[in-house]
PDB file of C-alpha atoms in Angstrom:
ATOM      1  CA  MET A   1      -0.021   0.017   0.074  1.00 50.00           C
ATOM      2  CA  ASN A   2       2.794   2.411   0.986  1.00 53.00           C
ATOM      3  CA  LEU A   3       4.568   1.540  -2.258  1.00 56.00           C
ATOM      4  CA  PHE A   4       1.487   2.324  -4.366  1.00 52.00           C
ATOM      5  CA  ARG A   5       1.043   5.651  -2.484  1.00 51.00           C
ATOM      6  CA  THR A   6       4.758   6.558  -3.179  1.00 50.00           C
ATOM      7  CA  LEU A   7       4.381   5.823  -6.813  1.00 52.00           C
ATOM      8  CA  TRP A   8       1.230   7.795  -7.099  1.00 49.00           C
ATOM      9  CA  LEU A   9       2.783  10.706  -5.549  1.00 48.00           C
ATOM     10  CA  LEU A  10       5.629  10.554  -7.874  1.00 55.00           C
ATOM     11  CA  VAL A  11       3.374  10.340 -10.947  1.00 50.00           C
ATOM     12  CA  LEU A  12       1.382  13.378  -9.659  1.00 44.00           C
ATOM     13  CA  SER A  13       4.500  15.420  -9.006  1.00 54.00           C
ATOM     14  CA  PHE A  14       5.741  14.867 -12.588  1.00 50.00           C
ATOM     15  CA  ALA A  15       2.337  15.699 -13.865  1.00 47.00           C
ATOM     16  CA  LEU A  16       2.185  18.974 -12.188  1.00 46.00           C
ATOM     17  CA  SER A  17       5.691  19.938 -13.005  1.00 51.00           C
ATOM     18  CA  GLY A  18       5.252  19.415 -16.723  1.00 47.00           C
ATOM     19  CA  PRO A  19       3.147  22.482 -17.381  1.00 44.00           C
ATOM     20  CA  ALA A  20       5.459  24.616 -15.254  1.00 50.00           C
ATOM     21  CA  GLN A  21       8.490  23.427 -17.228  1.00 53.00           C
ATOM     22  CA  ALA A  22       6.739  24.124 -20.504  1.00 50.00           C
ATOM     23  CA  GLN A  23       6.196  27.810 -19.392  1.00 88.00           C
ATOM     24  CA  LEU A  24       9.950  28.479 -19.011  1.00 93.00           C
ATOM     25  CA  LYS A  25      11.407  31.183 -21.370  1.00 93.00           C
ATOM     26  CA  GLU A  26      13.351  29.626 -24.143  1.00 95.00           C
ATOM     27  CA  VAL A  27      17.042  30.370 -24.309  1.00 97.00           C
ATOM     28  CA  PRO A  28      17.774  32.455 -27.374  1.00 97.00           C
ATOM     29  CA  ALA A  29      20.320  31.308 -29.828  1.00 96.00           C
ATOM     30  CA  LEU A  30      23.747  32.963 -29.430  1.00 97.00           C
ATOM     31  CA  THR A  31      24.525  34.703 -32.762  1.00 96.00           C
ATOM     32  CA  SER A  32      26.012  38.039 -31.659  1.00 96.00           C
ATOM     33  CA  ARG A  33      27.643  39.675 -28.555  1.00 98.00           C
ATOM     34  CA  VAL A  34      24.459  41.773 -27.990  1.00 98.00           C
ATOM     35  CA  THR A  35      21.151  39.982 -28.100  1.00 98.00           C
ATOM     36  CA  ASP A  36      18.323  42.590 -27.715  1.00 98.00           C
ATOM     37  CA  GLN A  37      14.748  40.971 -27.478  1.00 98.00           C
ATOM     38  CA  ALA A  38      13.373  43.880 -25.648  1.00 98.00           C
ATOM     39  CA  GLY A  39      14.067  46.668 -28.183  1.00 98.00           C
ATOM     40  CA  MET A  40      16.214  48.671 -25.742  1.00 98.00           C
ATOM     41  CA  LEU A  41      18.789  49.667 -28.351  1.00 98.00           C
ATOM     42  CA  ASP A  42      18.627  50.957 -31.816  1.00 98.00           C
ATOM     43  CA  ALA A  43      20.728  49.404 -34.579  1.00 97.00           C
ATOM     44  CA  THR A  44      23.657  51.898 -34.273  1.00 97.00           C
ATOM     45  CA  GLN A  45      23.898  51.524 -30.487  1.00 97.00           C
ATOM     46  CA  LYS A  46      23.848  47.827 -30.705  1.00 98.00           C
ATOM     47  CA  GLN A  47      26.575  47.803 -33.392  1.00 97.00           C
ATOM     48  CA  ARG A  48      28.780  50.092 -31.188  1.00 96.00           C
ATOM     49  CA  LEU A  49      28.327  48.037 -28.118  1.00 97.00           C
ATOM     50  CA  GLU A  50      29.095  44.920 -30.075  1.00 97.00           C
ATOM     51  CA  ALA A  51      32.294  46.622 -31.314  1.00 96.00           C
ATOM     52  CA  VAL A  52      33.515  47.445 -27.788  1.00 95.00           C
ATOM     53  CA  LEU A  53      32.935  43.888 -26.741  1.00 96.00           C
ATOM     54  CA  ALA A  54      34.595  42.468 -29.921  1.00 96.00           C
ATOM     55  CA  GLU A  55      37.783  44.653 -29.303  1.00 94.00           C
ATOM     56  CA  HIS A  56      37.969  43.551 -25.692  1.00 95.00           C
ATOM     57  CA  GLU A  57      37.855  39.998 -26.551  1.00 95.00           C
ATOM     58  CA  ALA A  58      40.449  40.451 -29.389  1.00 94.00           C
ATOM     59  CA  LYS A  59      42.892  42.115 -26.785  1.00 93.00           C
ATOM     60  CA  SER A  60      42.183  39.940 -23.648  1.00 94.00           C
ATOM     61  CA  GLY A  61      40.491  36.807 -24.855  1.00 94.00           C
ATOM     62  CA  ASN A  62      37.729  37.311 -22.412  1.00 95.00           C
ATOM     63  CA  GLN A  63      34.191  36.912 -23.823  1.00 97.00           C
ATOM     64  CA  ILE A  64      31.564  39.403 -22.577  1.00 98.00           C
ATOM     65  CA  ALA A  65      27.960  39.087 -23.907  1.00 98.00           C
ATOM     66  CA  VAL A  66      24.866  41.063 -23.244  1.00 99.00           C
ATOM     67  CA  LEU A  67      21.290  39.761 -23.244  1.00 99.00           C
ATOM     68  CA  LEU A  68      18.293  42.133 -23.089  1.00 99.00           C
ATOM     69  CA  VAL A  69      14.954  40.436 -22.643  1.00 98.00           C
ATOM     70  CA  LYS A  70      11.526  41.675 -21.686  1.00 98.00           C
ATOM     71  CA  SER A  71      11.006  39.293 -18.709  1.00 97.00           C
ATOM     72  CA  THR A  72      12.325  35.981 -17.201  1.00 98.00           C
ATOM     73  CA  GLU A  73       8.899  35.098 -15.640  1.00 95.00           C
ATOM     74  CA  PRO A  74       8.219  32.585 -14.102  1.00 95.00           C
ATOM     75  CA  GLU A  75      11.862  32.271 -13.195  1.00 97.00           C
ATOM     76  CA  ALA A  76      13.944  34.648 -11.204  1.00 97.00           C
ATOM     77  CA  ILE A  77      16.732  36.339 -13.211  1.00 98.00           C
ATOM     78  CA  GLU A  78      19.317  33.929 -11.397  1.00 98.00           C
ATOM     79  CA  GLN A  79      17.648  30.801 -12.582  1.00 97.00           C
ATOM     80  CA  TYR A  80      17.199  32.106 -16.204  1.00 98.00           C
ATOM     81  CA  GLY A  81      20.730  33.424 -16.125  1.00 98.00           C
ATOM     82  CA  ILE A  82      22.541  30.191 -15.327  1.00 97.00           C
ATOM     83  CA  ARG A  83      20.353  28.370 -18.020  1.00 98.00           C
ATOM     84  CA  VAL A  84      21.582  30.879 -20.668  1.00 98.00           C
ATOM     85  CA  ALA A  85      25.181  30.819 -19.378  1.00 98.00           C
ATOM     86  CA  ASP A  86      25.158  26.846 -19.602  1.00 98.00           C
ATOM     87  CA  ALA A  87      23.704  26.979 -23.053  1.00 98.00           C
ATOM     88  CA  TRP A  88      25.902  29.850 -24.483  1.00 98.00           C
ATOM     89  CA  LYS A  89      29.163  28.675 -22.830  1.00 98.00           C
ATOM     90  CA  LEU A  90      30.898  32.046 -23.005  1.00 98.00           C
ATOM     91  CA  GLY A  91      34.659  32.103 -22.413  1.00 96.00           C
ATOM     92  CA  ARG A  92      37.493  29.704 -23.351  1.00 97.00           C
ATOM     93  CA  LYS A  93      37.261  26.104 -22.456  1.00 96.00           C
ATOM     94  CA  GLY A  94      39.556  25.435 -19.434  1.00 96.00           C
ATOM     95  CA  VAL A  95      40.048  29.241 -18.919  1.00 97.00           C
ATOM     96  CA  ASP A  96      36.272  29.927 -18.196  1.00 97.00           C
ATOM     97  CA  ASP A  97      36.718  33.562 -18.599  1.00 97.00           C
ATOM     98  CA  GLY A  98      33.203  34.468 -19.863  1.00 98.00           C
ATOM     99  CA  VAL A  99      30.839  37.016 -18.489  1.00 98.00           C
ATOM    100  CA  LEU A 100      27.067  37.410 -19.202  1.00 99.00           C
ATOM    101  CA  LEU A 101      25.310  40.644 -18.506  1.00 99.00           C
ATOM    102  CA  ILE A 102      21.544  40.257 -18.443  1.00 99.00           C
ATOM    103  CA  VAL A 103      18.698  42.756 -18.395  1.00 99.00           C
ATOM    104  CA  ALA A 104      15.100  41.798 -17.917  1.00 98.00           C
ATOM    105  CA  ARG A 105      13.457  45.072 -18.449  1.00 98.00           C
ATOM    106  CA  ASP A 106       9.880  44.286 -17.273  1.00 97.00           C
ATOM    107  CA  ASN A 107      10.576  41.772 -14.532  1.00 97.00           C
ATOM    108  CA  PRO A 108       8.787  42.481 -11.187  1.00 95.00           C
ATOM    109  CA  GLY A 109      11.050  43.549  -8.314  1.00 91.00           C
ATOM    110  CA  SER A 110      11.005  40.126  -6.688  1.00 92.00           C
ATOM    111  CA  LEU A 111      12.500  38.461  -9.757  1.00 94.00           C
ATOM    112  CA  ARG A 112      15.139  41.162 -10.184  1.00 96.00           C
ATOM    113  CA  ARG A 113      16.007  43.020 -13.521  1.00 97.00           C
ATOM    114  CA  LEU A 114      19.779  43.069 -13.602  1.00 98.00           C
ATOM    115  CA  ARG A 115      22.218  40.119 -13.418  1.00 99.00           C
ATOM    116  CA  ILE A 116      25.918  39.603 -14.071  1.00 99.00           C
ATOM    117  CA  GLU A 117      26.887  35.878 -14.485  1.00 98.00           C
ATOM    118  CA  ALA A 118      30.612  35.426 -13.912  1.00 98.00           C
ATOM    119  CA  GLY A 119      32.546  32.464 -15.325  1.00 97.00           C
ATOM    120  CA  ARG A 120      34.462  30.107 -13.011  1.00 97.00           C
ATOM    121  CA  GLY A 121      37.750  31.555 -14.260  1.00 96.00           C
ATOM    122  CA  VAL A 122      37.018  35.188 -13.587  1.00 97.00           C
ATOM    123  CA  GLN A 123      35.408  35.095 -10.118  1.00 97.00           C
ATOM    124  CA  GLY A 124      38.755  35.661  -8.272  1.00 96.00           C
ATOM    125  CA  VAL A 125      38.759  39.194  -9.759  1.00 96.00           C
ATOM    126  CA  LEU A 126      35.161  39.807 -10.754  1.00 98.00           C
ATOM    127  CA  THR A 127      33.759  38.923  -7.236  1.00 97.00           C
ATOM    128  CA  ASP A 128      30.129  38.757  -6.373  1.00 98.00           C
ATOM    129  CA  ALA A 129      30.738  42.117  -4.483  1.00 97.00           C
ATOM    130  CA  GLN A 130      32.359  43.733  -7.432  1.00 97.00           C
ATOM    131  CA  SER A 131      29.572  42.576  -9.625  1.00 98.00           C
ATOM    132  CA  LYS A 132      26.945  44.003  -7.194  1.00 98.00           C
ATOM    133  CA  ARG A 133      28.821  47.339  -7.180  1.00 97.00           C
ATOM    134  CA  ILE A 134      28.790  47.581 -10.959  1.00 98.00           C
ATOM    135  CA  LEU A 135      25.157  46.921 -11.154  1.00 98.00           C
ATOM    136  CA  GLN A 136      24.262  49.383  -8.391  1.00 97.00           C
ATOM    137  CA  ASP A 137      26.770  52.102  -8.795  1.00 97.00           C
ATOM    138  CA  VAL A 138      27.442  52.121 -12.655  1.00 98.00           C
ATOM    139  CA  ILE A 139      24.469  50.628 -14.597  1.00 98.00           C
ATOM    140  CA  ALA A 140      21.361  51.479 -12.364  1.00 98.00           C
ATOM    141  CA  PRO A 141      21.924  55.338 -12.213  1.00 98.00           C
ATOM    142  CA  HIS A 142      21.729  55.436 -16.070  1.00 98.00           C
ATOM    143  CA  PHE A 143      18.836  52.988 -16.292  1.00 98.00           C
ATOM    144  CA  LYS A 144      16.758  55.125 -13.764  1.00 97.00           C
ATOM    145  CA  GLN A 145      16.971  57.831 -16.358  1.00 97.00           C
ATOM    146  CA  ASN A 146      16.096  55.465 -19.155  1.00 96.00           C
ATOM    147  CA  HIS A 147      19.544  55.821 -20.647  1.00 98.00           C
ATOM    148  CA  TYR A 148      19.922  52.203 -21.413  1.00 98.00           C
ATOM    149  CA  TYR A 149      22.703  52.482 -24.003  1.00 98.00           C
ATOM    150  CA  GLU A 150      24.910  54.640 -21.698  1.00 97.00           C
ATOM    151  CA  GLY A 151      24.321  52.269 -18.823  1.00 97.00           C
ATOM    152  CA  LEU A 152      25.306  49.202 -20.829  1.00 98.00           C
ATOM    153  CA  VAL A 153      28.449  50.889 -22.229  1.00 97.00           C
ATOM    154  CA  ALA A 154      29.301  51.981 -18.612  1.00 97.00           C
ATOM    155  CA  GLY A 155      28.600  48.562 -17.172  1.00 97.00           C
ATOM    156  CA  VAL A 156      30.675  46.766 -19.837  1.00 97.00           C
ATOM    157  CA  GLY A 157      33.514  49.180 -19.345  1.00 96.00           C
ATOM    158  CA  ALA A 158      33.519  48.532 -15.714  1.00 97.00           C
ATOM    159  CA  ILE A 159      33.444  44.759 -16.183  1.00 97.00           C
ATOM    160  CA  ALA A 160      36.345  44.939 -18.572  1.00 96.00           C
ATOM    161  CA  THR A 161      38.347  47.172 -16.287  1.00 95.00           C
ATOM    162  CA  VAL A 162      38.092  44.765 -13.480  1.00 96.00           C
ATOM    163  CA  LEU A 163      38.905  41.820 -15.645  1.00 96.00           C
ATOM    164  CA  ASN A 164      42.060  43.604 -16.990  1.00 94.00           C
ATOM    165  CA  ARG A 165      43.414  43.508 -13.344  1.00 93.00           C
ATOM    166  CA  GLU A 166      43.900  39.588 -13.827  1.00 92.00           C
ATOM    167  CA  ARG A 167      46.501  38.115 -16.196  1.00 90.00           C
ATOM    168  CA  PHE A 168      44.651  35.545 -18.465  1.00 92.00           C
ATOM    169  CA  PRO A 169      46.214  33.397 -21.202  1.00 91.00           C
ATOM    170  CA  GLU A 170      46.852  35.392 -24.463  1.00 87.00           C
ATOM    171  CA  PRO A 171      44.058  35.338 -26.953  1.00 85.00           C
ATOM    172  CA  ALA A 172      44.484  33.531 -30.154  1.00 76.00           C
ATOM    173  CA  PRO A 173      46.034  35.486 -32.933  1.00 74.00           C
ATOM    174  CA  GLN A 174      43.616  37.226 -35.223  1.00 61.00           C
ATOM    175  CA  VAL A 175      44.008  37.842 -38.999  1.00 56.00           C
ATOM    176  CA  ALA A 176      45.027  41.439 -39.454  1.00 51.00           C
ATOM    177  CA  PRO A 177      42.432  43.826 -41.092  1.00 51.00           C
ATOM    178  CA  ALA A 178      43.133  45.125 -44.580  1.00 54.00           C
ATOM    179  CA  ALA A 179      45.116  48.404 -44.774  1.00 50.00           C
ATOM    180  CA  PRO A 180      42.949  51.497 -45.203  1.00 49.00           C
ATOM    181  CA  ALA A 181      42.273  52.555 -48.704  1.00 54.00           C
ATOM    182  CA  ASN A 182      43.418  56.112 -48.226  1.00 53.00           C
ATOM    183  CA  ALA A 183      45.087  58.490 -45.763  1.00 43.00           C
ATOM    184  CA  SER A 184      41.777  59.790 -44.307  1.00 46.00           C
ATOM    185  CA  ASP A 185      40.771  56.190 -43.446  1.00 46.00           C
ATOM    186  CA  ALA A 186      44.126  55.635 -41.885  1.00 39.00           C
ATOM    187  CA  GLY A 187      43.627  58.613 -39.685  1.00 42.00           C
ATOM    188  CA  GLN A 188      40.327  57.339 -38.483  1.00 44.00           C
ATOM    189  CA  GLY A 189      41.857  53.968 -37.529  1.00 45.00           C
ATOM    190  CA  GLY A 190      44.850  55.167 -35.653  1.00 46.00           C
ATOM    191  CA  GLY A 191      45.411  55.911 -31.822  1.00 47.00           C
ATOM    192  CA  ILE A 192      44.365  53.738 -28.994  1.00 48.00           C
ATOM    193  CA  GLY A 193      40.767  53.354 -30.096  1.00 54.00           C
ATOM    194  CA  MET A 194      37.644  53.934 -28.071  1.00 53.00           C
ATOM    195  CA  PHE A 195      38.062  50.818 -26.127  1.00 53.00           C
ATOM    196  CA  GLY A 196      41.363  52.092 -24.885  1.00 58.00           C
ATOM    197  CA  ILE A 197      39.787  55.319 -24.006  1.00 57.00           C
ATOM    198  CA  LEU A 198      37.037  53.563 -22.057  1.00 58.00           C
ATOM    199  CA  MET A 199      39.591  51.485 -20.174  1.00 56.00           C
ATOM    200  CA  LEU A 200      41.568  54.559 -19.220  1.00 59.00           C
ATOM    201  CA  VAL A 201      38.326  56.185 -17.965  1.00 57.00           C
ATOM    202  CA  PHE A 202      37.052  53.120 -15.877  1.00 56.00           C
ATOM    203  CA  GLY A 203      40.586  52.351 -14.598  1.00 57.00           C
ATOM    204  CA  PHE A 204      40.791  55.917 -13.230  1.00 55.00           C
ATOM    205  CA  MET A 205      37.332  55.608 -11.610  1.00 55.00           C
ATOM    206  CA  LEU A 206      38.162  52.156 -10.199  1.00 52.00           C
ATOM    207  CA  LEU A 207      41.399  53.441  -8.521  1.00 51.00           C
ATOM    208  CA  ARG A 208      39.607  56.583  -7.281  1.00 52.00           C
ATOM    209  CA  SER A 209      36.812  54.272  -5.803  1.00 50.00           C
ATOM    210  CA  ILE A 210      39.437  52.019  -4.154  1.00 45.00           C
ATOM    211  CA  PHE A 211      41.395  54.728  -2.544  1.00 44.00           C
ATOM    212  CA  ARG A 212      38.674  57.058  -1.577  1.00 50.00           C
ATOM    213  CA  PRO A 213      37.667  57.119   2.133  1.00 50.00           C
ATOM    214  CA  ARG A 214      34.702  54.846   2.987  1.00 44.00           C
ATOM    215  CA  ARG A 215      32.338  57.733   3.806  1.00 45.00           C
ATOM    216  CA  ALA A 216      32.934  59.427   0.454  1.00 45.00           C
ATOM    217  CA  ARG A 217      32.314  56.002  -1.336  1.00 43.00           C
ATOM    218  CA  LEU A 218      29.079  55.511   0.417  1.00 39.00           C
ATOM    219  CA  SER A 219      27.889  59.008  -0.345  1.00 40.00           C
ATOM    220  CA  ARG A 220      28.884  59.194  -4.022  1.00 42.00           C
ATOM    221  CA  GLY A 221      28.280  55.625  -5.051  1.00 44.00           C
ATOM    222  CA  GLY A 222      31.982  54.710  -5.466  1.00 46.00           C
ATOM    223  CA  TRP A 223      32.279  54.891  -9.302  1.00 47.00           C
ATOM    224  CA  GLY A 224      32.254  58.639  -9.894  1.00 44.00           C
ATOM    225  CA  ASN A 225      28.926  58.618 -11.650  1.00 46.00           C
ATOM    226  CA  GLY A 226      28.953  62.261 -12.571  1.00 41.00           C
ATOM    227  CA  ALA A 227      32.344  62.402 -14.138  1.00 37.00           C
ATOM    228  CA  THR A 228      31.934  58.965 -15.838  1.00 47.00           C
ATOM    229  CA  GLY A 229      28.663  60.144 -17.293  1.00 45.00           C
ATOM    230  CA  PHE A 230      30.255  63.439 -18.595  1.00 37.00           C
ATOM    231  CA  ILE A 231      33.123  61.672 -20.126  1.00 40.00           C
ATOM    232  CA  LEU A 232      31.014  58.841 -21.567  1.00 47.00           C
ATOM    233  CA  GLY A 233      28.776  61.440 -23.187  1.00 46.00           C
ATOM    234  CA  SER A 234      31.814  63.126 -24.852  1.00 38.00           C
ATOM    235  CA  ILE A 235      33.061  59.725 -26.104  1.00 43.00           C
ATOM    236  CA  LEU A 236      29.735  58.661 -27.480  1.00 44.00           C
ATOM    237  CA  SER A 237      29.143  61.918 -29.078  1.00 42.00           C
ATOM    238  CA  ASN A 238      32.476  61.914 -30.836  1.00 40.00           C
ATOM    239  CA  ALA A 239      31.906  58.374 -31.920  1.00 42.00           C
ATOM    240  CA  GLY A 240      28.580  59.309 -33.344  1.00 43.00           C
ATOM    241  CA  ARG A 241      30.206  61.833 -35.623  1.00 38.00           C
ATOM    242  CA  GLY A 242      32.464  59.079 -37.070  1.00 40.00           C
ATOM    243  CA  GLY A 243      29.677  56.736 -38.446  1.00 38.00           C
ATOM    244  CA  GLY A 244      29.383  53.090 -37.801  1.00 36.00           C
ATOM    245  CA  GLY A 245      32.437  52.010 -35.704  1.00 35.00           C
ATOM    246  CA  PHE A 246      34.003  52.874 -32.422  1.00 34.00           C
ATOM    247  CA  GLY A 247      37.196  54.792 -32.987  1.00 34.00           C
ATOM    248  CA  GLY A 248      37.895  53.087 -36.372  1.00 31.00           C
ATOM    249  CA  PHE A 249      36.840  49.665 -35.252  1.00 32.00           C
ATOM    250  CA  SER A 250      33.884  48.445 -37.107  1.00 32.00           C
ATOM    251  CA  GLY A 251      31.385  46.168 -35.403  1.00 34.00           C
ATOM    252  CA  GLY A 252      30.399  44.461 -38.733  1.00 34.00           C
ATOM    253  CA  GLY A 253      33.571  43.011 -40.344  1.00 33.00           C
ATOM    254  CA  GLY A 254      36.695  41.268 -39.626  1.00 33.00           C
ATOM    255  CA  GLY A 255      37.471  37.961 -37.809  1.00 35.00           C
ATOM    256  CA  PHE A 256      35.839  39.233 -34.574  1.00 40.00           C
ATOM    257  CA  GLY A 257      33.189  41.540 -35.841  1.00 39.00           C
ATOM    258  CA  GLY A 258      29.702  42.078 -34.449  1.00 39.00           C
ATOM    259  CA  GLY A 259      28.133  40.100 -37.258  1.00 43.00           C
ATOM    260  CA  GLY A 260      26.950  36.536 -37.517  1.00 49.00           C
ATOM    261  CA  GLY A 261      28.989  33.459 -36.569  1.00 71.00           C
ATOM    262  CA  PHE A 262      29.696  34.515 -32.908  1.00 89.00           C
ATOM    263  CA  SER A 263      29.650  31.625 -30.495  1.00 92.00           C
ATOM    264  CA  GLY A 264      30.937  30.669 -27.002  1.00 93.00           C
ATOM    265  CA  GLY A 265      34.300  29.027 -26.575  1.00 93.00           C
ATOM    266  CA  GLY A 266      33.273  26.286 -24.120  1.00 96.00           C
ATOM    267  CA  GLY A 267      33.441  28.185 -20.877  1.00 96.00           C
ATOM    268  CA  SER A 268      31.641  27.068 -17.734  1.00 96.00           C
ATOM    269  CA  PHE A 269      29.593  28.752 -15.096  1.00 98.00           C
ATOM    270  CA  ASP A 270      28.488  27.850 -11.579  1.00 95.00           C
ATOM    271  CA  GLY A 271      26.249  30.540 -10.560  1.00 95.00           C
ATOM    272  CA  GLY A 272      28.665  33.197  -9.413  1.00 96.00           C
ATOM    273  CA  GLY A 273      27.928  36.837  -9.871  1.00 97.00           C
ATOM    274  CA  ALA A 274      25.233  39.240  -8.591  1.00 98.00           C
ATOM    275  CA  SER A 275      21.663  40.500  -9.230  1.00 98.00           C
ATOM    276  CA  GLY A 276      20.224  43.917  -8.899  1.00 97.00           C
ATOM    277  CA  ASP A 277      17.473  46.401  -9.870  1.00 97.00           C
ATOM    278  CA  TRP A 278      16.982  50.106 -10.743  1.00 96.00           C
TER     279      TRP A 278
END
């Protein structure tokens, strides 16, 4: 009798869990570094953000991807995020240096709307506490003003700045881009590039945050939001005058461009990171 009752309870539990599983949001296919299912970015903004992420990967080997969705219901963003991370496998196999930034724009507060998933290999430098600070002090202030693009660029820059403090294996060599057709093109492609400028900006802000007295950090948010916003505004304004790419780096071409063919490298995740809201 007890065996029959146990079997019946098992059958009932499976029957009840089936519909709940069917309601889970499907993990989108990974085809680019920025996946926008919520319509939070226009085409130019998406291309520029992909260019920044591609340049970071080319220089460091780390893979950072951004996923924008309307909601993760019925799951909390943490459960949805680890499903995406397991499916996308960002980062290099054995190095596990992938990072996933997720925004669920319409999630209720109980399910959270911001999430950083940190790969196993980056958690020593991109700690849960650092991830939380980036969400709260860097991204959220921009999102509160509906400045989603600025918040994402700022957040990606902060993540990359933290990752650059760790020495990871050198990235695989990339095929050099073709030489510019004329001198004016060459002038646009020179210099340290917009990614280099972003790294200098966020490196300065990070050091300023670390060495600032605790009271000042608590009162100002720790990342110098006002100065960061001003500098980012200047950078993005200048980039807008130059057309499609960031500082001569185009998100649409080359071996690591923002177009199709992007995939994870076999990295693994274990739920490390942080969640937040705005």
